[in-house]
Amino acid sequence: MQKPEPFVKPDMIFSVTDASALLKNVVETAFPVIKIRGELSQITRATSGHMYMTIKDAGAAMSVIIWRGTPVNFALSDGLEVIITGRLTTYPARSNYQIVASNIEMAGVGAILKMLEERKQKLAAEGLFDASRKKPLPKLPTTIGVVTSPTGAAFQDIQNRLRERFPVRVILYPATVQGQTAAAEVAAGVKYFNRAKNVDVIIVARGGGSLEDLLPFSEEIVVRAVAESEIPVVTGVGHEPDWMLVDFAADYRAPTPTGAAEAVVPTKISLIQDLDNLWHRLSSNLTTRITNARNRIESINIKSPRQMVMERAQRLDDITRTLGIIINAKMVDARRKMDAVARMPDILNNKMINLKRSIEHSGQMLNSLGYKNVLARGYAIARAADNTIISSANGTKKITSIEFADGIAHI
């Protein structure tokens, strides 16, 4: 780069204001448009809506201003590598130079993908992509809510496909699908339908575009709104290869807006086929039931009243014979018991005779073994004063009485 010739003479004297104005004019004239690549830091948003930050690399840093209304298609964060397009200027009040950004983009697809992967891991760790959160889509929705741009091709594709397949009522929530406000508007649309409860399913859609253009559908505010939706959400963002983070949080991800319309309603032909199949199954089942019932009825053998009476009479005869056998057996048993009772007096007499004989025999034995009979043969019993028998002459006790067979003699 050629070094410019100096136009300020050494003997010129400027006021601070004049020197600052001159420097500002030189910088803005020399750099009407410039692209600077670096890493963002110290990002702040003023109450006016303007954003202030610093872009830096390993050797230097520069202030950046993004005026309110300047489109930014993704969330800015410290450490994010970007390419800023704008004009270089100075700020005399602080004697520093800065770039006023007219456009800001991520520094290459790799940086965007890295940012998306980090955000994906963070949201996945919170459980926003869990399969257990997925809600089934309604079979036959009557009203469908669509969050997309009213002027984009996506909304027209959705309407055309719905009319072709199965016409239903469609409620559009208009939202920009590209730019700084897109994410907030899409999230607001999903939240609106959940508050109103006026649709059966929600479609979040956008046509194709670059990775940068689709970034609003990977913003946290959109992902969280879809994950928290009580109404099933179908996404159709971009084309088949395009996967945004909102697709992981949705209950169903379609490859295109048209595919989203196909996912929420069946075709009239498929419904007619389903009804035909159901009719055939019901008809076949009913025919089978009727046939089985007819077979059961025909298998029933209805008896005549005479036959029923004869069967009852036969059964009564069987019962009578059985009772006769039982009664006869009981009579025989009773007669046997009565005969046994009739023989009881003879049995008792015999027992009494035998008992009397036994008593007499015992008496005879008692008499024969008693000491009285011994005394009658001439023997005597000597007793002491305490009536004990003295059986030895060497005893110490004195004989006080002698018992004979006819009495007792006291000494």
PDB file of N, CA and C in Angstrom, residues 37 80-81 106-118 211-212 215:
ATOM      1  N   ARG A  37     -12.135  -8.232   9.927  1.00  0.00           N
ATOM      2  CA  ARG A  37     -12.381  -9.539  10.522  1.00  0.00           C
ATOM      3  C   ARG A  37     -11.722  -9.592  11.892  1.00  0.00           C
ATOM      4  N   LEU A  80     -17.146 -14.431  19.538  1.00  0.00           N
ATOM      5  CA  LEU A  80     -17.607 -14.847  18.217  1.00  0.00           C
ATOM      6  C   LEU A  80     -16.768 -14.145  17.146  1.00  0.00           C
ATOM      7  N   GLU A  81     -16.247 -14.912  16.187  1.00  0.00           N
ATOM      8  CA  GLU A  81     -15.460 -14.344  15.098  1.00  0.00           C
ATOM      9  C   GLU A  81     -16.377 -13.935  13.965  1.00  0.00           C
ATOM     10  N   MET A 106     -20.932 -13.932  10.217  1.00  0.00           N
ATOM     11  CA  MET A 106     -19.960 -14.811  10.848  1.00  0.00           C
ATOM     12  C   MET A 106     -18.804 -15.068   9.902  1.00  0.00           C
ATOM     13  N   ALA A 107     -17.650 -15.283  10.491  1.00  0.00           N
ATOM     14  CA  ALA A 107     -16.445 -15.458   9.699  1.00  0.00           C
ATOM     15  C   ALA A 107     -16.364 -16.885   9.189  1.00  0.00           C
ATOM     16  N   GLY A 108     -17.144 -17.182   8.145  1.00  0.00           N
ATOM     17  CA  GLY A 108     -17.092 -18.497   7.532  1.00  0.00           C
ATOM     18  C   GLY A 108     -18.116 -19.459   8.116  1.00  0.00           C
ATOM     19  N   VAL A 109     -18.438 -20.471   7.315  1.00  0.00           N
ATOM     20  CA  VAL A 109     -19.409 -21.480   7.732  1.00  0.00           C
ATOM     21  C   VAL A 109     -18.911 -22.260   8.928  1.00  0.00           C
ATOM     22  N   GLY A 110     -17.632 -22.486   8.998  1.00  0.00           N
ATOM     23  CA  GLY A 110     -17.081 -23.239  10.113  1.00  0.00           C
ATOM     24  C   GLY A 110     -17.381 -22.594  11.451  1.00  0.00           C
ATOM     25  N   ALA A 111     -17.275 -21.279  11.516  1.00  0.00           N
ATOM     26  CA  ALA A 111     -17.573 -20.579  12.760  1.00  0.00           C
ATOM     27  C   ALA A 111     -19.043 -20.700  13.123  1.00  0.00           C
ATOM     28  N   ILE A 112     -19.900 -20.618  12.113  1.00  0.00           N
ATOM     29  CA  ILE A 112     -21.339 -20.758  12.374  1.00  0.00           C
ATOM     30  C   ILE A 112     -21.657 -22.155  12.885  1.00  0.00           C
ATOM     31  N   LEU A 113     -21.104 -23.145  12.229  1.00  0.00           N
ATOM     32  CA  LEU A 113     -21.379 -24.520  12.643  1.00  0.00           C
ATOM     33  C   LEU A 113     -20.853 -24.805  14.041  1.00  0.00           C
ATOM     34  N   LYS A 114     -19.713 -24.238  14.364  1.00  0.00           N
ATOM     35  CA  LYS A 114     -19.173 -24.418  15.706  1.00  0.00           C
ATOM     36  C   LYS A 114     -20.092 -23.794  16.741  1.00  0.00           C
ATOM     37  N   MET A 115     -20.576 -22.575  16.436  1.00  0.00           N
ATOM     38  CA  MET A 115     -21.502 -21.908  17.350  1.00  0.00           C
ATOM     39  C   MET A 115     -22.794 -22.719  17.505  1.00  0.00           C
ATOM     40  N   LEU A 116     -23.318 -23.241  16.397  1.00  0.00           N
ATOM     41  CA  LEU A 116     -24.556 -24.026  16.457  1.00  0.00           C
ATOM     42  C   LEU A 116     -24.347 -25.318  17.246  1.00  0.00           C
ATOM     43  N   GLU A 117     -23.202 -25.960  17.073  1.00  0.00           N
ATOM     44  CA  GLU A 117     -22.943 -27.210  17.788  1.00  0.00           C
ATOM     45  C   GLU A 117     -22.853 -26.970  19.294  1.00  0.00           C
ATOM     46  N   GLU A 118     -22.191 -25.887  19.684  1.00  0.00           N
ATOM     47  CA  GLU A 118     -22.099 -25.570  21.107  1.00  0.00           C
ATOM     48  C   GLU A 118     -23.475 -25.275  21.696  1.00  0.00           C
ATOM     49  N   LEU A 211     -27.069 -20.571   5.103  1.00  0.00           N
ATOM     50  CA  LEU A 211     -26.993 -20.916   6.515  1.00  0.00           C
ATOM     51  C   LEU A 211     -27.206 -19.682   7.382  1.00  0.00           C
ATOM     52  N   GLU A 212     -26.647 -18.564   6.956  1.00  0.00           N
ATOM     53  CA  GLU A 212     -26.827 -17.328   7.711  1.00  0.00           C
ATOM     54  C   GLU A 212     -28.286 -16.888   7.727  1.00  0.00           C
ATOM     55  N   LEU A 215     -30.388 -18.790  10.325  1.00  0.00           N
ATOM     56  CA  LEU A 215     -29.944 -18.758  11.717  1.00  0.00           C
ATOM     57  C   LEU A 215     -31.027 -18.377  12.724  1.00  0.00           C
TER      58      LEU A 215
END
